[in-house]
Coordinates of C-alpha atoms in Angstrom, one line a residue:
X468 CA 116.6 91.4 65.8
X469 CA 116.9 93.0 69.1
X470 CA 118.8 95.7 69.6
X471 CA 120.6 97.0 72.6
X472 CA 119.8 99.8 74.9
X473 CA 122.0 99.5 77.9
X474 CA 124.9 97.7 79.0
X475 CA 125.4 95.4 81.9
X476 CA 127.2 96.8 84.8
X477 CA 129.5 94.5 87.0
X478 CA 127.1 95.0 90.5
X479 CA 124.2 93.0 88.4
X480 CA 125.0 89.8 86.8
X481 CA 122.7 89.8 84.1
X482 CA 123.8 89.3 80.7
X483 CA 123.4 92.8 78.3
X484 CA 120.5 90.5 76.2
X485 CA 118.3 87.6 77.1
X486 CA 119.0 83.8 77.1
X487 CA 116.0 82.6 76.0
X488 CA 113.0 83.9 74.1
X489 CA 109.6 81.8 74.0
X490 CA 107.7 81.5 71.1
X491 CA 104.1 81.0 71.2
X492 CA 102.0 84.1 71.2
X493 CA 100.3 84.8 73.9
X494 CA 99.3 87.6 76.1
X495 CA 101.3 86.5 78.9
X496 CA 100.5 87.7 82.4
X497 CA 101.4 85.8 85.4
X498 CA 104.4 83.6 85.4
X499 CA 105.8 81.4 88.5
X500 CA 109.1 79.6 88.5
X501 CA 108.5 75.5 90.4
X502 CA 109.6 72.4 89.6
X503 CA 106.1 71.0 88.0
X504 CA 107.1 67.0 87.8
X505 CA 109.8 67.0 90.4
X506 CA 112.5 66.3 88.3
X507 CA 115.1 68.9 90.2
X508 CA 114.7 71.1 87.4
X509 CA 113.2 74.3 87.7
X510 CA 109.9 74.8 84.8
X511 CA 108.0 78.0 83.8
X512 CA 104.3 78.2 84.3
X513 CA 102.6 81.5 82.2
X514 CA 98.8 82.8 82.8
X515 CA 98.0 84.1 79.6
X516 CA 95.4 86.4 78.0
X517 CA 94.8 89.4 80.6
X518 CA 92.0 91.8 78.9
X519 CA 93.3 91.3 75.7
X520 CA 92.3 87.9 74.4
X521 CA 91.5 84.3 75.4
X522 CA 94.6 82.2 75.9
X523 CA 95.4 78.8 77.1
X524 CA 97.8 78.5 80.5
X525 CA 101.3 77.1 79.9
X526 CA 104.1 75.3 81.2
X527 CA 107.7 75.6 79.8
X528 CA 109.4 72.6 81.2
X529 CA 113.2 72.3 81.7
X530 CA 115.0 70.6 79.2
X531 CA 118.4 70.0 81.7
X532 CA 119.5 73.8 81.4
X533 CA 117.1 76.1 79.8
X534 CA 113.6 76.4 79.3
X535 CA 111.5 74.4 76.4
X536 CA 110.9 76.9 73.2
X537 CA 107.2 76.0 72.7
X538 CA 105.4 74.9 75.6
X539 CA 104.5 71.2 76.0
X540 CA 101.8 71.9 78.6
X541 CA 98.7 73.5 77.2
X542 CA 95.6 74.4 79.3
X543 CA 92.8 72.9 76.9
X544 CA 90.7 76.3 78.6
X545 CA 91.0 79.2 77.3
X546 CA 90.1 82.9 79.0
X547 CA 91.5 85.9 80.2
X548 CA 93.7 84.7 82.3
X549 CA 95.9 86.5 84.7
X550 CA 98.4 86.1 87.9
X551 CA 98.8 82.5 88.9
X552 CA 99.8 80.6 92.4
X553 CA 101.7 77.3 93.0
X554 CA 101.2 75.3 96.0
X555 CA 100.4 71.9 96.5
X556 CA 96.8 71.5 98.0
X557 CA 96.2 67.9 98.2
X558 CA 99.2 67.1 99.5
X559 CA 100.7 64.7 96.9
X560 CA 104.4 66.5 96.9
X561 CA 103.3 67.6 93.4
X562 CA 102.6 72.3 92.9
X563 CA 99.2 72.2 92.1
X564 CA 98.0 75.6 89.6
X565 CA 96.0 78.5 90.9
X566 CA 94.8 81.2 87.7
X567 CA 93.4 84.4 88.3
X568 CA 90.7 85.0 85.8
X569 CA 90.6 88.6 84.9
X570 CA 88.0 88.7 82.1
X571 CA 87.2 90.7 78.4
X572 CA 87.0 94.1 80.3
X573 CA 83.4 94.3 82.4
X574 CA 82.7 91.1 82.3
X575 CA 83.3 88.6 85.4
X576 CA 84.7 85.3 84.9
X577 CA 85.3 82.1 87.0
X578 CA 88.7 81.6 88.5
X579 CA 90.5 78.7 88.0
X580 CA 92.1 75.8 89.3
X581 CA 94.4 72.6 87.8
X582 CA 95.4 69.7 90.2
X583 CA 99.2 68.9 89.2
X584 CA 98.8 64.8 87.9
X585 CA 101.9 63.3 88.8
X586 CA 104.3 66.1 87.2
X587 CA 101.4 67.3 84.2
X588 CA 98.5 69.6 84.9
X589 CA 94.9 68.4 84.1
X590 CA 93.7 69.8 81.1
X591 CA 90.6 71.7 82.2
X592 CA 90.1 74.0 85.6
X593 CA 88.4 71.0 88.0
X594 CA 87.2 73.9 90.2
X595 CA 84.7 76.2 89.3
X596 CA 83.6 78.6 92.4
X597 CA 80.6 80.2 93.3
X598 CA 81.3 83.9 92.7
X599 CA 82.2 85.4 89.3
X600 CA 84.9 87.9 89.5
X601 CA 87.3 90.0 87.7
X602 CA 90.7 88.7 89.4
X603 CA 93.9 89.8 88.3
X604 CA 95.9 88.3 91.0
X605 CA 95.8 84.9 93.3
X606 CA 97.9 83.5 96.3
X607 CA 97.8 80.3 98.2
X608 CA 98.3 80.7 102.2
X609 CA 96.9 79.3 105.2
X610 CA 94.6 81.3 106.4
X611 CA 92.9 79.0 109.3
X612 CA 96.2 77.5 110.3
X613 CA 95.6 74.0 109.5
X614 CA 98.5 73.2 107.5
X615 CA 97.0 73.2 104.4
X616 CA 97.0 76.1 101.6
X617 CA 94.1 77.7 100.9
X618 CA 93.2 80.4 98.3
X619 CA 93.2 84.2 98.0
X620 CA 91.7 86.5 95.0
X621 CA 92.0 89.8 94.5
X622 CA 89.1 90.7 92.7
X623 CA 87.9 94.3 90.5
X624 CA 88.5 96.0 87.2
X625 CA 89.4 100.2 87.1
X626 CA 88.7 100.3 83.9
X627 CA 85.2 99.6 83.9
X628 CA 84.5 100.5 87.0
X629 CA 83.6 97.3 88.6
X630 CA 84.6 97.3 92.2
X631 CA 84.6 94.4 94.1
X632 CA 85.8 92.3 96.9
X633 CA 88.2 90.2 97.7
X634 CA 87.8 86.2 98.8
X635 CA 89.7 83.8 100.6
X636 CA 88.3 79.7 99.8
X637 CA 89.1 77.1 102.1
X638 CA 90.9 73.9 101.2
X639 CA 88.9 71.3 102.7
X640 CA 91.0 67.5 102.4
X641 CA 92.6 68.6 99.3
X642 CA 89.8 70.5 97.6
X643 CA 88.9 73.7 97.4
X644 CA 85.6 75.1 99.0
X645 CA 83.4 76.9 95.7
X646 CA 81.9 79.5 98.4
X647 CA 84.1 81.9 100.0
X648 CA 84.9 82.0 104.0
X649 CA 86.2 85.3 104.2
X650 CA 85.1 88.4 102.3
X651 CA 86.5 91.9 102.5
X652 CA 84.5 94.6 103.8
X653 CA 85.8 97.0 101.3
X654 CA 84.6 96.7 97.7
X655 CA 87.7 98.0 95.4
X656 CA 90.0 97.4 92.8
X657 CA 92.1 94.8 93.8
X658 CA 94.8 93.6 91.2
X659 CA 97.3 92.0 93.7
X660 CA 97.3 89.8 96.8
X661 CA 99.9 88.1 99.4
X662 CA 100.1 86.6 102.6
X663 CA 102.3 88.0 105.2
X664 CA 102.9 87.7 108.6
X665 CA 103.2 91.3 108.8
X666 CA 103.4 91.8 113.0
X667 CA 105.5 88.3 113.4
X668 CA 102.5 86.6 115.5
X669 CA 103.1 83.5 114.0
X670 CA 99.9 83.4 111.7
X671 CA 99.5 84.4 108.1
X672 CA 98.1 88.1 107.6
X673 CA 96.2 89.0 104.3
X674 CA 97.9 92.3 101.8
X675 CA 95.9 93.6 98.8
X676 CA 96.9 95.9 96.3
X677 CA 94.8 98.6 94.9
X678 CA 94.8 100.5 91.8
X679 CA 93.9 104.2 92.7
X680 CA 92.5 103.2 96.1
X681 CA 94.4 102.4 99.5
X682 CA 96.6 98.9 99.5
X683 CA 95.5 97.2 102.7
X684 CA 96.3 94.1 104.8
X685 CA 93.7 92.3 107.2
X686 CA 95.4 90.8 110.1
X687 CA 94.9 87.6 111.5
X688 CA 93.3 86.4 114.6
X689 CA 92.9 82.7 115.5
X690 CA 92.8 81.6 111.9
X691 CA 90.4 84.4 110.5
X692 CA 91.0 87.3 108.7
X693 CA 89.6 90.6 110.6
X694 CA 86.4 92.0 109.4
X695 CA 88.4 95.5 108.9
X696 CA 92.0 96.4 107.6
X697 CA 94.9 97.3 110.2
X698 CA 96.8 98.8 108.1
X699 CA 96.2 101.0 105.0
X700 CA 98.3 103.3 102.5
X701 CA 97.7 107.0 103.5
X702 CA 97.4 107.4 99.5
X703 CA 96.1 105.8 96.5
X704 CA 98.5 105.0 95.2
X705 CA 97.2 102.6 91.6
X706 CA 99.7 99.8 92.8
X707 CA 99.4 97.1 90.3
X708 CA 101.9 94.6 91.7
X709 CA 103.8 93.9 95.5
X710 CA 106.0 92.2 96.9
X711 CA 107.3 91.2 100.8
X712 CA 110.6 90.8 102.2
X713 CA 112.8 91.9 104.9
X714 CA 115.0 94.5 103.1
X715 CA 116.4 96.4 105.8
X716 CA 117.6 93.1 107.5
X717 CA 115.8 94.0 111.1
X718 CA 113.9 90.4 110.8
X719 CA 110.5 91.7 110.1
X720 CA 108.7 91.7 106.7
X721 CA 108.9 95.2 104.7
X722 CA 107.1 95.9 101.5
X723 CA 108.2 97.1 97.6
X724 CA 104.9 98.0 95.1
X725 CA 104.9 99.3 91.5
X726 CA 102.7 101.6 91.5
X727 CA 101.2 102.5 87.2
X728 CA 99.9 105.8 86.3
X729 CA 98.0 104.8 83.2
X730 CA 94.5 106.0 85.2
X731 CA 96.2 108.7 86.8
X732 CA 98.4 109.6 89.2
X733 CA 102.3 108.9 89.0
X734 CA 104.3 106.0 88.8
X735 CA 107.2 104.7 90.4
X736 CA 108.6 102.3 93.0
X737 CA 108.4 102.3 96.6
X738 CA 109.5 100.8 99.8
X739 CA 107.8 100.8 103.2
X740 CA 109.4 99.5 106.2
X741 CA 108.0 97.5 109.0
X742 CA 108.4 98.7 112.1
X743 CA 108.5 95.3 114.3
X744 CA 103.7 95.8 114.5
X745 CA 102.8 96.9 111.3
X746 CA 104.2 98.9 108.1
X747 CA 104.7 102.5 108.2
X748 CA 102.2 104.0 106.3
X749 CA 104.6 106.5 103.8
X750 CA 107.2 105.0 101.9
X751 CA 110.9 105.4 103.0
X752 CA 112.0 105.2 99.4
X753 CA 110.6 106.3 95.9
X754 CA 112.2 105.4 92.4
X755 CA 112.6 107.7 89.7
X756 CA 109.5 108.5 87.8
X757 CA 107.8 106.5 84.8
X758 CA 104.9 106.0 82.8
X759 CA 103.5 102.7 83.9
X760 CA 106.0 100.5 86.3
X761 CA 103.8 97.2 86.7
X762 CA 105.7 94.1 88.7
X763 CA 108.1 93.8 91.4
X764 CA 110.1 91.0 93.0
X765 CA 112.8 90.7 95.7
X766 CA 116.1 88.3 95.7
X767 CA 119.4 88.2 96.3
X768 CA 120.5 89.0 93.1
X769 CA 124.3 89.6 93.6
X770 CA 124.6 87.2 96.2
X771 CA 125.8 89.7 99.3
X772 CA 123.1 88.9 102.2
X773 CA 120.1 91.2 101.2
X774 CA 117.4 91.7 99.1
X775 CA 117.4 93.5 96.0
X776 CA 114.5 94.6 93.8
X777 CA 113.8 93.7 90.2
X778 CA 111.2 95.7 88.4
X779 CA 109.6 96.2 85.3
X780 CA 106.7 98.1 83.4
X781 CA 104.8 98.6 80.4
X782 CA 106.8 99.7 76.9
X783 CA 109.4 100.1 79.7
X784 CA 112.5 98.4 80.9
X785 CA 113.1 95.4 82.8
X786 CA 115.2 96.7 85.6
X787 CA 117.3 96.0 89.5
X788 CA 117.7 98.3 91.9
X789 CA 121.0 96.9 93.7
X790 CA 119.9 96.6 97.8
X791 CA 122.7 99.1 99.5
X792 CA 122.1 99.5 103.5
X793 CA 118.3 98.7 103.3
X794 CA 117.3 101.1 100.6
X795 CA 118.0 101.6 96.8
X796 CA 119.0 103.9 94.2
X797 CA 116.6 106.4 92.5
X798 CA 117.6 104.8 89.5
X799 CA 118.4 100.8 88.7
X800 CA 121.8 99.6 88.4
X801 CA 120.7 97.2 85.3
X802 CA 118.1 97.9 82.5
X803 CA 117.4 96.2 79.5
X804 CA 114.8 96.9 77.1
X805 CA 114.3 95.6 73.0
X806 CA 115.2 98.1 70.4
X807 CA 111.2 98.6 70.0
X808 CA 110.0 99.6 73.4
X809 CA 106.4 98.4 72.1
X810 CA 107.6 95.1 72.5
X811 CA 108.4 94.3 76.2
X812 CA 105.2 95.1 78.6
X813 CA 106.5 93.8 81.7
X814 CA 103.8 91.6 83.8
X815 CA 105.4 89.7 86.0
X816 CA 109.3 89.0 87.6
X817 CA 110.4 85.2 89.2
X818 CA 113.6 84.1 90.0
X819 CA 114.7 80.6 90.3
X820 CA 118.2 79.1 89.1
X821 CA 117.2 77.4 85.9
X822 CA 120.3 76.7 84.8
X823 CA 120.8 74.5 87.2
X824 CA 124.3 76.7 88.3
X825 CA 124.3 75.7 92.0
X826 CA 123.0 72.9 94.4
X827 CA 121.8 74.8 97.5
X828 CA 120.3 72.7 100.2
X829 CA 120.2 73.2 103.8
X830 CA 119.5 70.9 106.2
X831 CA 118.3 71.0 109.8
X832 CA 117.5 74.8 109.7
X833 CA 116.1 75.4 113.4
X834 CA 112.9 77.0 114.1
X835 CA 110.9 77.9 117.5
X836 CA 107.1 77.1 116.9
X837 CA 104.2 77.1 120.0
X838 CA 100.4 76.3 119.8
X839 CA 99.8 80.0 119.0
X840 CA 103.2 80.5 116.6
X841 CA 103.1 78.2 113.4
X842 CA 104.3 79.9 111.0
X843 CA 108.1 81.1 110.5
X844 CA 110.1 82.3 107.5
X845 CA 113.4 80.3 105.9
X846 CA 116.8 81.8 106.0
X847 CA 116.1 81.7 102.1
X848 CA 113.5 82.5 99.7
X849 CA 112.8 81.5 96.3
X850 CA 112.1 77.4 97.2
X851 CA 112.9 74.9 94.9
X852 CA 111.6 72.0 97.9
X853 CA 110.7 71.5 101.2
X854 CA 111.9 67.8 101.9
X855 CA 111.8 67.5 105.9
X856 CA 109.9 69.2 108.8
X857 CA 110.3 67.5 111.8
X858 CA 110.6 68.3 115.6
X859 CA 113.1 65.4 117.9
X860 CA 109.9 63.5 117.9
X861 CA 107.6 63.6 115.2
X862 CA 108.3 63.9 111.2
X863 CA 105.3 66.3 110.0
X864 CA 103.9 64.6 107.2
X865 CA 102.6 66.6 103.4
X866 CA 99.3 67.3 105.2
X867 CA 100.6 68.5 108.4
X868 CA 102.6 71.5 107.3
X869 CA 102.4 74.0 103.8
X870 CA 104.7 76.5 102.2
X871 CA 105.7 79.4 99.7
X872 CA 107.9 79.2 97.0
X873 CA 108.5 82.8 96.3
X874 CA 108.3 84.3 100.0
X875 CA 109.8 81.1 101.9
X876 CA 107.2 80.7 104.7
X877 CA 106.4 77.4 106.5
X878 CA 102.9 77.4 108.1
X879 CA 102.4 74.2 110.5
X880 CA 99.3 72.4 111.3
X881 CA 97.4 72.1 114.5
X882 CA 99.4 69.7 116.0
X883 CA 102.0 71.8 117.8
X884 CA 100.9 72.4 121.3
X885 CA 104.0 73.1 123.2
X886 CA 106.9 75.0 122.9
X887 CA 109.3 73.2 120.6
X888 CA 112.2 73.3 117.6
X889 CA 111.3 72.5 114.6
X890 CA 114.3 71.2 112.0
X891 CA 113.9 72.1 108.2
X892 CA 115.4 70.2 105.5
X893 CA 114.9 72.2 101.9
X894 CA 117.1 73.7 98.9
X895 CA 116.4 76.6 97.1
X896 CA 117.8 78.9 94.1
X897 CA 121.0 80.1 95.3
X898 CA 121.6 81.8 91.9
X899 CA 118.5 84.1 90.7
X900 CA 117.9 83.9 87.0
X901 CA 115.0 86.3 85.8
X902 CA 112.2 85.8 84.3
X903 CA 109.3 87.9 82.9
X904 CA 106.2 87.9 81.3
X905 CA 105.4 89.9 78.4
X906 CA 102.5 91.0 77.9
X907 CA 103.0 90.9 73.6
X908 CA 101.9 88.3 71.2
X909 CA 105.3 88.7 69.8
X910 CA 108.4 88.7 70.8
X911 CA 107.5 86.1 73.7
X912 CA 108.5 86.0 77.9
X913 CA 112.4 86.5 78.7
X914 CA 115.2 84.9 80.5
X915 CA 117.7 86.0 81.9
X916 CA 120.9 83.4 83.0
X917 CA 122.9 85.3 86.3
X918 CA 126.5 85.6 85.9
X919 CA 127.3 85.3 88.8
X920 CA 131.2 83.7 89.4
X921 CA 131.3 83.1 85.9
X922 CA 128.6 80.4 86.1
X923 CA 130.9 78.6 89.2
X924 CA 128.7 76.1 91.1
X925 CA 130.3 76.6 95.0
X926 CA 128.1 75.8 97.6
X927 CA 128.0 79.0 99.9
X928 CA 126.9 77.8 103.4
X929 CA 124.6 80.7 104.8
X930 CA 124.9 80.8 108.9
X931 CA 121.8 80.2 110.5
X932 CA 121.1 83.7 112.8
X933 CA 120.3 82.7 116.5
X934 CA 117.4 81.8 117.4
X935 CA 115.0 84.2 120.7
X936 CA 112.4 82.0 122.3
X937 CA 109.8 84.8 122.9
X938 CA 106.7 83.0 125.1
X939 CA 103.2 83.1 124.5
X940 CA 102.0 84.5 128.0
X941 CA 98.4 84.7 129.3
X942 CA 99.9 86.2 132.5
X943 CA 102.4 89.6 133.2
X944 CA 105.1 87.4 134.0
X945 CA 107.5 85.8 131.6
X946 CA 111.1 85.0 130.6
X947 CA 112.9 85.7 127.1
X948 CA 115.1 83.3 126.5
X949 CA 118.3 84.3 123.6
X950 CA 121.9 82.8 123.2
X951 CA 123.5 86.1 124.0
X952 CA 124.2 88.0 127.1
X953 CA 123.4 91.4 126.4
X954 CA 119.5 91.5 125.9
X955 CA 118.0 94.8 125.9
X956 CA 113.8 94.5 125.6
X957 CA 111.5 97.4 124.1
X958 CA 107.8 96.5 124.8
X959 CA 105.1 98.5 122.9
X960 CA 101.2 98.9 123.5
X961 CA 98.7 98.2 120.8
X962 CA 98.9 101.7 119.8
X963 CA 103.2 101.8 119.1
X964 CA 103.8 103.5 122.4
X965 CA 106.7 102.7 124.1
X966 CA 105.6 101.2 127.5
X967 CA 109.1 99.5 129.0
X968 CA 112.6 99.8 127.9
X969 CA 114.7 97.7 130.2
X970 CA 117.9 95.3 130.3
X971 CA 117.6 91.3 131.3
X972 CA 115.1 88.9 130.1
X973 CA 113.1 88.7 132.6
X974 CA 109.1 90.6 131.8
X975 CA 106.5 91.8 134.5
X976 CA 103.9 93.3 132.8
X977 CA 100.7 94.0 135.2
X978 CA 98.5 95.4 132.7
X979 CA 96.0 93.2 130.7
X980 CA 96.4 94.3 126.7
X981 CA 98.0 93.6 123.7
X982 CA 102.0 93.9 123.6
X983 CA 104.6 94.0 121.1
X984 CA 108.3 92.7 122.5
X985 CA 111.1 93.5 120.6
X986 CA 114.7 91.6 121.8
X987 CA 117.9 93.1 121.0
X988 CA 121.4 91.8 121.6
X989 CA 123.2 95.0 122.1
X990 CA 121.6 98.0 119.5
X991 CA 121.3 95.0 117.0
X992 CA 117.6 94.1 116.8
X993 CA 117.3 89.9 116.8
X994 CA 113.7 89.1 117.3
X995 CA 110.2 90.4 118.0
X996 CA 106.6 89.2 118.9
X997 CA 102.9 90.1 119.8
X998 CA 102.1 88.9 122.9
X999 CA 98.8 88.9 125.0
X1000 CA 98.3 89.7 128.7
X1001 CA 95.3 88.8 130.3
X1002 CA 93.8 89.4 134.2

């Protein structure tokens, strides 16, 4: 019987207990939210086993309105599995699986991989790469900007000490490379990884997470990750989990981590702003203080226009900080928790409407792309399809382009050389139910239905903000163009400095180097972009 330790409060719309409790008993780590057989109906996918036991991989599927009891997908594998990724990779329409493989503490495991078989998963990891590892955490992105997804690890274990690094394989036609293209120079302990275009360039950077050492991110340049970081935490700060997303609204991708104390140190929330090049490197914001927060996620919870955060941790609460201005409270605005703390370790938070509540599509969302500038972000996060990407003459097809489901990004193929809109076609979860991952044989992972308008299934239509054609030049000379008549420019160097502050869209810069325009209608900041001057 669970008993209650907080209430609901009206700015949260989750219920005061869970809607749905699974039942097999597992370790459960990583968790994703994605429509496995393409029915329209959102499933739950589980990693299970972390360092405490070997345990198959699951899938939940959705019986019209909730979530299956026992699972009726079961891995045939077991192992220490962790943090998993959904994309599709051999571009059948279908999410394939992506498992971290973290491994009975010390020792190093293979990662794993499950091609999705029209709407099942094969039984058995096909893939089996060169390296063994101790991953906690995996992400799919394109890294070489072909269109395709390829695969991140974050790799090392604290508590044996094994430092390693992290990997990025290539999908090559649909199938992953075994040996690694990209390696980072650091050797750490790595227990999270995204990709993020972090300075808006139009190209997929690389974030890690590390626990007790600096979190990084490795930019980008022409379809390889940089040999070095860019950017690094000025502490250690033992983040366990991250997450990206444009919290302050100023259209530029800002971070939240949950940062675990259990190795030292403290533990709490934290938010870092972007600053249109790179993140700042102290946090702007800092939750109250806890033994061991452990996951964090961003959506639109209440439904007002911005990100708030969801967060969890171990023998702790499940918890939302309600988004108010670009910041949150010191302490959440919802918190639930079982009447024995021991049995919710928090692992991992996803949102996706599983109830099936509202029908959210869009269609024809615009999007300025170049040669150099293939990947953009969606008005909306959270995906539950991409079903068109076209330009006025050309229709990409499921090889040509590739996507998140959690962060909402679109990366296109080599097949844009000019200057062009692109039109996206997709729906999404509208209304955020949340789900985590428990890390307890018993009870099992959590769901949590959103109250939102008493369950009422409007359509809201979102409007689509206007769209700043920022050039890629080779030369000083260049031209802004934005549907609004008072554009104000700020152009950085490669070092932040403030270089030109002018009115009118028109740029002369005679100075070969690396620039960083930002456009602004008024004091309202609508768009910004790397550019490149050369002699």
């Amino acid at each position: 019987m669970l008993i209650i330790i907080t209430s609901l409060l009206l700015t949260i719309p989750y219920p005061n207990q869970p809607d749905w409790e699974s039942i097999d008993d597992d370790y459960s780590t990583g968790g994703a939210l994605v429509d496995v057989n393409l029915d329209g109906l959102i499933d739950f996918i589980t990693g299970n086993g972390n360092d405490m036991d070997q345990d198959p991989n699951r899938v939940y599927y959705n019986t019209g309105d909730s979530l299956e009891y026992t699972a009726s997908w079961v891995s045939g594998d077991l192992g220490y599995n962790a943090k998993v990724s959904v994309g599709d990779i051999d571009y059948d329409g279908y999410p394939d699986l992506a498992v971290a493989n973290y491994g009975d503490p010390g020792a190093p495991q293979y990662d794993k991989f499950y091609y999705n078989i029209s709407g099942t998963y094969e039984s058995t990891s096909s893939w089996q790469p060169a390296d063994l590892d101790n991953s906690f955490g995996c992400a799919f992105g394109d890294m070489d900007g072909d269109g395709d997804l390829d695969l991140a690890v974050a790799c090392g274990e604290d508590y044996t000490n094994q430092a390693q690094r992290a990997k990025v394989y290539l999908n090559n036609a649909g199938v992953l490379d075994t040996v690694a293209a990209w390696e980072s120079n650091l050797l750490s302990y790595f227990y999270d990884v995204t990709w993020v275009d972090i300075d808006a360039d139009g190209d997929l950077d690389l974030a890690l997470a590390g626990m007790h050492v600096q979190n990084l991110i490795y930019r980008n340049t022409g379809g390889m990750l940089e040999s070095s970081p860019c950017w690094q935490s000025q502490n250690s700060l033992g983040t366990i989990e991250f997450a990206f997303g444009d919290v302050d609204n100023d259209n530029d991708e800002d971070m939240v981590c949950a940062n675990n104390a259990q190795t030292g140190g403290q533990s709490y929330c934290e938010l870092y702003l972007n600053n249109g090049i790179t993140l700042e490197t102290t946090p702007v914001w800092t939750s109250q203080s806890l033994n061991y927060y452990s996951c964090v996620a961003l959506g639109d919870v209440d439904r007002d226009g911005d990100l708030d955060l969801a967060a969890g941790g171990w023998w702790e609460t499940v918890k939302v900080f309600e988004n108010t201005s670009g910041t949150f409270p010191q302490t959440p605005d919802w918190e639930w928790q079982p009447g024995n703390p021991y049995q919710l370790v928090c692992e991992h938070i996803s949102f996706g409407d599983v109830d099936n509540t509202v029908q959210a599509q869009v269609e024809s969302e615009p999007h300025v792309v170049d040669s150099l500038n293939r990947v953009f972000y969606l008005a909306n996060r959270w995906l539950r399809s991409v079903d068109s990407v076209r330009t006025g003459s050309h229709t990409f097809g499921l090889d040509e382009y590739c996507f998140s489901y959690a962060e909402g990004w679109v990366s296109l193929g080599n097949t844009v050389t000019v200057a062009e809109t692109v039109w996206v076609d997709y729906s999404y979860s509208l209304d955020l139910d949340l789900v985590v991952t428990n890390w307890s044989e018993n009870p099992g992972n959590f769901l949590f239905y959103n109250r939102y308008s008493s369950g009422a299934a409007e359509h809201i239509a979102l409007e689509t903000p206007a769209r700043v054609i920022i050039p890629t030049p080779t030369r000083g000379s260049f031209h802004v163009y934005a549907p609004f008549t008072d554009i104000r420019l700020k152009i950085y160097d490669s070092m932040g400095r403030l270089v030109r502050s002018q009115t009118g869209s028109q740029v002369d810069l005679r100075t070969a180097g690396v620039y960083f325009v930002r456009v602004y209608d008024g004091i309202e900041l609508k768009a910004h972009k790397k550019v490149v001057i050369v002699d």
